[in-house]
Short mmCIF file of C-alpha atoms in Angstrom, two decimals:
data_model
loop_
_atom_site.label_atom_id
_atom_site.label_comp_id
_atom_site.label_asym_id
_atom_site.label_seq_id
_atom_site.Cartn_x
_atom_site.Cartn_y
_atom_site.Cartn_z
CA MET A 93 116.34 98.19 110.22
CA THR A 94 119.76 99.23 109.02
CA ALA A 95 119.41 100.77 105.68
CA LEU A 96 121.58 100.66 102.91
CA LEU A 97 122.83 97.14 103.22
CA LEU A 98 124.39 96.29 100.21
CA VAL A 99 125.28 92.58 98.81
CA SER A 100 128.81 92.25 98.42
CA MET A 101 130.29 91.20 95.24
CA PHE A 102 133.88 90.46 96.48
CA VAL A 103 135.27 88.79 99.45
CA GLY A 104 137.56 90.02 101.87
CA ALA A 105 138.81 87.83 104.57
CA ARG A 106 140.27 89.29 107.93
CA ALA A 107 142.08 87.47 110.55
CA GLN A 108 141.55 89.01 113.98
CA GLN A 109 142.43 86.33 116.10
CA ASN A 110 141.06 86.51 119.82
CA ASP A 111 139.02 89.71 118.99
CA ALA A 112 135.86 89.34 120.99
CA VAL A 113 132.65 88.60 119.23
CA PRO A 114 129.38 90.45 120.25
CA GLN A 115 127.31 88.28 122.70
CA ILE A 116 124.09 87.03 121.27
CA ALA A 117 120.69 85.79 122.43
CA LEU A 118 118.78 84.98 119.83
CA SER A 119 115.66 82.84 119.04
CA THR A 120 115.80 79.57 116.84
CA LEU A 121 112.85 79.14 114.41
CA GLU A 122 111.50 76.53 117.01
CA GLY A 123 111.42 79.51 119.45
CA GLN A 124 114.33 78.58 121.73
CA ILE A 125 116.92 80.92 122.76
CA LEU A 126 120.22 80.12 121.75
CA ARG A 127 123.09 82.33 123.70
CA SER A 128 126.46 82.64 122.56
CA ASP A 129 127.54 81.35 126.39
CA ASP A 130 125.82 78.25 125.06
CA LEU A 131 128.77 77.88 122.52
CA LYS A 132 131.52 78.85 124.22
CA ASP A 133 133.24 75.47 123.89
CA LYS A 134 132.42 75.03 120.08
CA ILE A 135 133.90 76.18 116.84
CA VAL A 136 131.22 78.21 115.43
CA VAL A 137 130.47 79.23 111.68
CA LEU A 138 128.13 82.03 112.14
CA ASP A 139 126.73 83.37 108.59
CA PHE A 140 124.69 86.47 108.38
CA TRP A 141 122.21 85.94 105.51
CA ALA A 142 118.87 86.97 104.23
CA THR A 143 116.08 85.29 102.42
CA TRP A 144 116.22 87.83 99.50
CA CYS A 145 119.95 87.82 99.17
CA GLU A 146 120.79 85.53 96.14
CA LYS A 147 124.50 85.36 96.83
CA CYS A 148 123.75 84.35 100.45
CA VAL A 149 121.16 81.53 99.19
CA ASN A 150 123.73 80.37 96.54
CA GLU A 151 126.18 79.16 99.69
CA ILE A 152 123.58 77.19 101.43
CA PRO A 153 124.88 74.12 99.89
CA GLN A 154 128.39 74.56 101.08
CA PHE A 155 127.22 75.32 104.41
CA ASN A 156 124.98 72.19 104.56
CA LYS A 157 128.38 70.24 103.53
CA LEU A 158 130.35 71.82 106.16
CA GLU A 159 127.69 71.04 108.68
CA LYS A 160 127.61 67.21 107.73
CA ASP A 161 131.47 67.20 107.69
CA TYR A 162 131.78 68.77 110.94
CA SER A 163 128.99 68.79 113.32
CA SER A 164 130.26 65.66 114.79
CA ARG A 165 133.52 66.94 115.59
CA GLY A 166 132.28 70.10 117.77
CA VAL A 167 131.47 72.63 114.84
CA GLN A 168 128.11 74.43 115.02
CA LEU A 169 127.02 76.02 111.83
CA ILE A 170 124.48 78.90 112.10
CA GLY A 171 122.64 80.90 109.70
CA LEU A 172 121.67 84.15 111.24
CA ALA A 173 118.92 85.41 109.14
CA VAL A 174 118.44 89.16 109.38
CA GLN A 175 116.20 91.63 107.61
CA SER A 176 113.95 88.73 106.93
CA GLY A 177 110.70 89.00 108.62
CA TRP A 178 109.45 86.60 111.35
CA ALA A 179 110.40 83.48 112.25
CA SER A 180 107.37 82.02 109.98
CA ASP A 181 108.36 83.87 107.22
CA ILE A 182 112.05 82.58 107.34
CA GLN A 183 110.93 78.99 108.03
CA LYS A 184 109.52 78.94 104.58
CA PHE A 185 112.77 79.65 102.90
CA VAL A 186 114.80 77.16 105.18
CA LYS A 187 112.55 74.40 103.92
CA GLU A 188 112.66 75.65 100.27
CA TYR A 189 116.37 75.99 100.46
CA ASN A 190 116.94 72.66 102.24
CA MET A 191 119.00 74.38 105.06
CA HIS A 192 120.47 71.59 107.28
CA TYR A 193 121.95 73.74 109.98
CA THR A 194 120.69 75.88 113.03
CA VAL A 195 119.02 79.36 112.13
CA LEU A 196 118.59 82.17 114.20
CA VAL A 197 116.38 85.07 113.85
CA GLY A 198 118.10 88.22 114.14
CA ASN A 199 117.18 91.83 114.51
CA ASP A 200 118.32 95.57 114.50
CA ASP A 201 120.62 95.28 117.29
CA THR A 202 122.53 92.24 115.97
CA VAL A 203 123.23 94.05 112.81
CA ALA A 204 124.35 97.03 114.50
CA ASP A 205 126.10 94.92 117.03
CA PHE A 206 128.35 93.24 114.58
CA GLY A 207 128.41 96.06 112.25
CA VAL A 208 127.19 94.14 109.38
CA ILE A 209 126.85 96.40 106.01
CA SER A 210 126.63 93.80 103.42
CA PHE A 211 125.71 90.15 102.75
CA PRO A 212 126.97 87.59 102.99
CA ASN A 213 128.99 88.23 105.86
CA THR A 214 130.34 85.04 107.59
CA TYR A 215 132.25 84.75 111.11
CA VAL A 216 134.66 81.74 111.95
CA ILE A 217 134.36 81.74 115.75
CA ALA A 218 137.05 80.00 117.86
CA PRO A 219 136.15 78.25 121.19
CA GLY A 220 135.55 80.93 123.97
CA TRP A 221 133.68 83.01 121.27
CA LYS A 222 136.84 84.69 119.99
CA LEU A 223 136.77 85.69 116.24
CA TYR A 224 139.09 83.86 114.20
CA LYS A 225 138.18 85.33 110.74
CA LYS A 226 135.60 87.23 109.00
CA TYR A 227 134.52 86.82 105.62
CA SER A 228 132.76 89.61 103.60
CA GLY A 229 131.05 88.73 100.41
CA VAL A 230 131.36 85.83 98.37
CA SER A 231 134.54 83.98 96.36
CA GLU A 232 134.67 80.61 94.81
CA ASN A 233 137.19 79.65 97.61
CA LYS A 234 135.46 80.88 100.60
CA ALA A 235 133.96 77.48 101.67
CA ALA A 236 137.53 75.69 101.12
CA ASN A 237 138.89 78.76 103.35
CA ILE A 238 136.63 78.36 106.01
CA ARG A 239 136.99 74.51 105.85
CA GLN A 240 140.88 75.28 106.39
CA ASP A 241 139.79 77.60 109.34
CA ILE A 242 137.99 74.80 110.92
CA GLU A 243 140.71 72.37 110.33
CA ALA A 244 143.34 74.85 112.11
CA LEU A 245 141.03 75.55 114.75
CA LEU A 246 140.33 71.84 115.38
CA LYS A 247 144.09 70.94 115.55
CA ALA A 248 144.68 73.76 117.93
CA LYS A 249 141.79 72.35 120.17
CA GLU A 250 143.17 68.89 120.03
CA SER A 251 146.68 70.00 120.94
CA GLN A 252 145.66 72.15 123.71
CA LYS A 253 143.73 69.03 125.28
CA GLY A 254 146.86 67.19 124.85
CA SER A 255 149.01 69.44 126.36
CA ARG A 256 146.68 69.73 129.43
CA GLN A 257 146.52 65.71 129.79
CA MET B 33 117.99 120.44 132.72
CA ARG B 34 115.14 121.40 130.90
CA THR B 35 112.68 118.36 130.32
CA ILE B 36 109.28 117.71 128.88
CA PRO B 37 106.59 118.30 131.73
CA SER B 38 106.17 115.26 133.96
CA ALA B 39 102.37 115.23 133.68
CA THR B 40 103.01 114.96 129.61
CA LEU B 41 105.44 112.15 130.18
CA ILE B 42 103.03 110.23 132.06
CA VAL B 43 100.56 109.91 129.23
CA ILE B 44 102.92 109.43 126.67
CA ALA B 45 104.50 106.69 128.75
CA LEU B 46 100.89 105.11 129.33
CA LEU B 47 100.72 104.99 125.71
CA ALA B 48 103.83 103.55 125.23
CA CYS B 49 103.12 100.71 127.63
CA ALA B 50 100.07 100.06 126.10
CA CYS B 51 101.62 99.03 122.66
CA SER B 52 105.02 97.87 124.17
CA ALA B 53 103.77 94.06 123.03
CA VAL B 54 103.77 95.27 119.41
CA ALA B 55 106.85 97.16 119.65
CA GLN B 56 108.90 94.19 121.00
CA GLY B 57 108.66 91.98 118.29
CA SER B 58 104.90 90.07 118.76
CA GLN B 59 102.91 90.12 115.48
CA PRO B 60 100.27 92.72 115.33
CA GLN B 61 97.51 91.38 113.91
CA SER B 62 96.85 93.26 110.42
CA SER B 63 93.68 93.70 108.92
CA ALA B 64 92.38 93.18 105.27
CA GLN B 65 92.51 97.16 105.39
CA ASP B 66 96.21 97.33 106.25
CA GLN B 67 97.00 94.65 103.92
CA LYS B 68 95.72 96.85 101.04
CA VAL B 69 97.95 99.61 102.36
CA ILE B 70 101.02 97.27 102.40
CA ASP B 71 100.10 95.48 98.97
CA TYR B 72 99.69 99.34 97.28
CA LEU B 73 103.24 100.11 98.87
CA VAL B 74 104.98 97.12 97.68
CA LYS B 75 103.36 97.65 94.20
CA ASP B 76 104.32 101.37 94.35
CA TRP B 77 107.62 101.47 95.50
CA GLY B 78 110.42 102.01 93.16
CA GLU B 79 107.92 102.95 90.44
CA ASP B 80 109.08 106.48 88.96
CA TYR B 81 111.72 106.41 91.72
CA SER B 82 109.16 106.63 94.27
CA VAL B 83 109.69 106.24 98.17
CA THR B 84 105.99 106.28 99.09
CA THR B 85 105.51 106.66 102.81
CA VAL B 86 102.82 105.03 104.67
CA ASP B 87 100.47 107.81 105.21
CA GLN B 88 100.43 108.51 101.53
CA ALA B 89 99.48 105.06 100.57
CA MET B 90 96.90 105.34 103.39
CA LYS B 91 95.38 108.21 101.54
CA ALA B 92 95.83 106.64 98.22
CA VAL B 93 93.65 103.54 99.13
CA LYS B 94 91.24 105.80 101.02
CA VAL B 95 92.11 104.28 104.45
CA GLU B 96 90.94 106.47 107.31
CA SER B 97 93.65 108.54 108.68
CA SER B 98 94.58 106.84 112.13
CA GLU B 99 97.46 106.98 114.07
CA GLU B 100 96.71 103.43 115.61
CA THR B 101 96.35 101.87 111.77
CA ARG B 102 99.49 104.00 110.62
CA PHE B 103 101.51 102.22 113.69
CA ARG B 104 100.28 98.70 112.80
CA ILE B 105 101.30 99.21 109.36
CA GLY B 106 104.53 100.76 110.36
CA SER B 107 105.21 98.05 112.75
CA TYR B 108 104.59 95.61 109.93
CA ILE B 109 106.94 97.30 107.65
CA LYS B 110 109.68 97.68 110.15
CA ALA B 111 109.58 93.82 110.89
CA HIS B 112 109.49 93.04 107.04
CA PRO B 113 112.22 94.45 105.25
CA GLU B 114 112.34 91.59 102.97
CA LEU B 115 109.35 93.13 101.05
CA HIS B 116 111.00 95.53 99.03
CA GLU B 117 114.47 97.08 98.34
CA VAL B 118 113.05 100.53 99.04
CA ILE B 119 112.54 99.41 102.82
CA ARG B 120 116.05 97.92 102.88
CA ARG B 121 117.75 100.95 100.90
CA TRP B 122 116.20 103.80 102.62
CA GLY B 123 115.02 102.42 105.99
CA TRP B 124 111.87 101.59 107.53
CA VAL B 125 111.69 104.97 109.12
CA THR B 126 112.04 106.93 106.12
CA LEU B 127 108.72 105.27 105.07
CA VAL B 128 106.95 105.08 108.26
CA LEU B 129 107.60 107.98 110.09
CA THR B 130 105.69 111.69 109.31
CA PRO B 131 108.27 114.35 108.24
CA GLU B 132 107.15 116.11 111.67
CA GLU B 133 108.18 112.88 113.45
CA LYS B 134 111.53 113.04 111.85
CA LEU B 135 112.35 116.35 112.66
CA ILE B 136 111.34 115.75 116.40
CA ALA B 137 113.55 112.93 116.59
CA ARG B 138 116.37 114.85 114.69
CA ALA B 139 116.00 117.54 117.31
CA LEU B 140 116.29 115.12 120.23
CA ILE B 141 119.17 113.15 118.55
CA ASN B 142 121.25 116.36 117.93
CA ALA B 143 120.71 117.50 121.43
CA GLN B 144 121.72 114.02 122.68
CA ARG B 145 124.53 113.76 120.95
CA ASP B 146 126.04 117.03 121.66
CA GLY B 147 125.69 116.48 125.19
CA LYS B 148 122.87 119.04 125.66
CA PRO B 149 119.58 118.77 127.34
CA ALA B 150 116.32 117.32 125.67
CA PRO B 151 114.63 120.13 123.99
CA SER B 152 111.56 121.00 126.17
CA LEU B 153 107.96 120.77 124.46
CA SER B 154 107.92 124.55 123.52
CA GLU B 155 111.22 124.33 121.85
CA LEU B 156 110.22 121.52 120.11
CA THR B 157 107.09 123.02 118.94
CA LYS B 158 109.28 125.97 117.57
CA ALA B 159 111.70 123.71 115.94
CA VAL B 160 109.53 121.79 113.95
CA GLY B 161 106.82 124.39 113.57
CA ILE B 162 103.86 122.38 114.81
CA LYS B 163 101.76 122.80 117.36
CA GLU B 164 102.16 121.06 120.96
CA PRO B 165 99.62 118.49 120.95
CA ASP B 166 101.15 117.46 117.51
CA VAL B 167 104.62 117.17 119.24
CA LYS B 168 102.92 114.96 121.87
CA ARG B 169 101.60 112.91 119.36
CA GLY B 170 104.96 112.79 117.76
CA ILE B 171 106.90 111.93 120.89
CA ALA B 172 104.22 109.34 121.46
CA MET B 173 104.76 107.63 118.03
CA LEU B 174 108.56 107.73 118.35
CA THR B 175 108.24 106.02 121.93
CA ARG B 176 105.80 103.15 120.38
CA TYR B 177 108.26 102.45 117.69
CA GLU B 178 111.36 102.22 120.56
CA ILE B 179 113.26 105.17 118.90
CA LEU B 180 112.78 106.88 122.14
CA THR B 181 112.78 105.20 125.72
CA LYS B 182 111.52 106.97 128.76
CA ASP B 183 113.87 107.26 131.45
CA SER B 184 111.94 106.98 134.73
CA LYS B 185 114.41 108.41 137.08
CA ALA B 186 115.34 111.21 135.09
CA ALA B 187 111.97 111.52 133.84
CA GLU B 188 113.23 112.49 130.40
CA TYR B 189 113.38 110.60 126.90
CA THR B 190 116.53 109.28 125.36
CA VAL B 191 117.10 108.33 122.33
CA ALA B 192 118.05 104.63 121.57
CA PRO B 193 121.70 104.42 120.96
CA ARG B 194 121.31 102.85 117.37
CA TYR B 195 119.71 106.18 116.33
CA ILE B 196 122.14 108.41 117.79
CA LYS B 197 124.77 106.84 115.46
CA TRP B 198 122.03 107.30 112.52
CA GLU B 199 121.34 103.42 112.11
CA PRO B 200 119.47 103.80 110.44
CA ARG B 201 119.21 107.47 109.49
CA LEU B 202 116.01 108.70 110.36
CA ASP B 203 115.85 112.15 108.78
CA PHE B 204 115.28 111.40 105.07
CA VAL B 205 112.60 113.41 103.58
CA PHE B 206 112.20 113.40 100.09
CA HIS B 207 110.05 115.79 97.69
CA ASN B 208 106.44 115.04 97.46
CA LEU B 209 105.04 114.98 93.90
CA THR B 210 101.47 114.38 92.70
CA LEU B 211 100.79 113.35 89.32
CA ASP B 212 97.84 114.39 87.17
CA GLY B 213 95.90 111.17 88.11
CA GLY B 214 96.25 112.20 91.56
CA ARG B 215 98.95 109.73 92.42
CA GLN B 216 101.24 111.07 95.37
CA PHE B 217 104.50 109.81 96.46
CA SER B 218 107.76 111.14 97.61
CA VAL B 219 110.89 110.81 95.61
CA ASN B 220 114.54 110.47 96.07
#
């Protein structure tokens, strides 16, 4: 697996609207395959995390809150676990950390495809599986910024819907 | 184009197929003896800056030298970077492959990256300074770990794209140390 992965101390957000996001077809902890195609109509918050990454684990309550507030509005929170062993290994931590959102089991290819070199690394993905924003590292305002991103995307989705009617 | 002879390739491919289930992510059953080696490694890594390899650990806990055992333990380490920072920092390949396997991989990677034909067995023998059967064993092991894949049409091995880009680097070879008490490890 990719060596020299670092835990980021600082956050950097990068807006790259409409950039393509690498396709995924990964297993959930229950063994079902979730593909990016299945998510194309949704706003997705995709968080790369690892069971041993303390800073990633610290963010889980905030992601739980986002899941609670937005899942009914077409927003999907995904924790993509990498460098964390098999599904059975990850499952223990998901329970321990009380994660309420979908967890996928990543692999070396996922890390390479996304060019992940540090944790945590969070992608806000617009409908159509297009990159809206990428957050590398941690910051006090990260969850609030993601919330703003989601609101902006929901608004854009609503106005698109309105203009079609 | 110079290639590795096809008879050799068939033997290696059969070996690779037999183990593809393991390499593709199913969970190989590890024995109590494998666990002993893994426990030794987890305890030893990082002590005195050690980057202890699987074969060193097998020797330390007196596990009989076997490609099969080494592959089983290596596969476990590959799948479990969460075990120790040393795996994440240096990459599983650094800990799992032998220096000879790393040199074989490097020769194949460099050729492919430069758009040159893959080195033949005799060229690899010369480049790495080991005998032909050992080169074949090394190629078989690299194939089992899916670092190499066999192109059935061209009857030639290709390196998985990730390794061409050095993700992860697989040519880290460190100094080996032996302490008075007999403990052996590599150190970065």
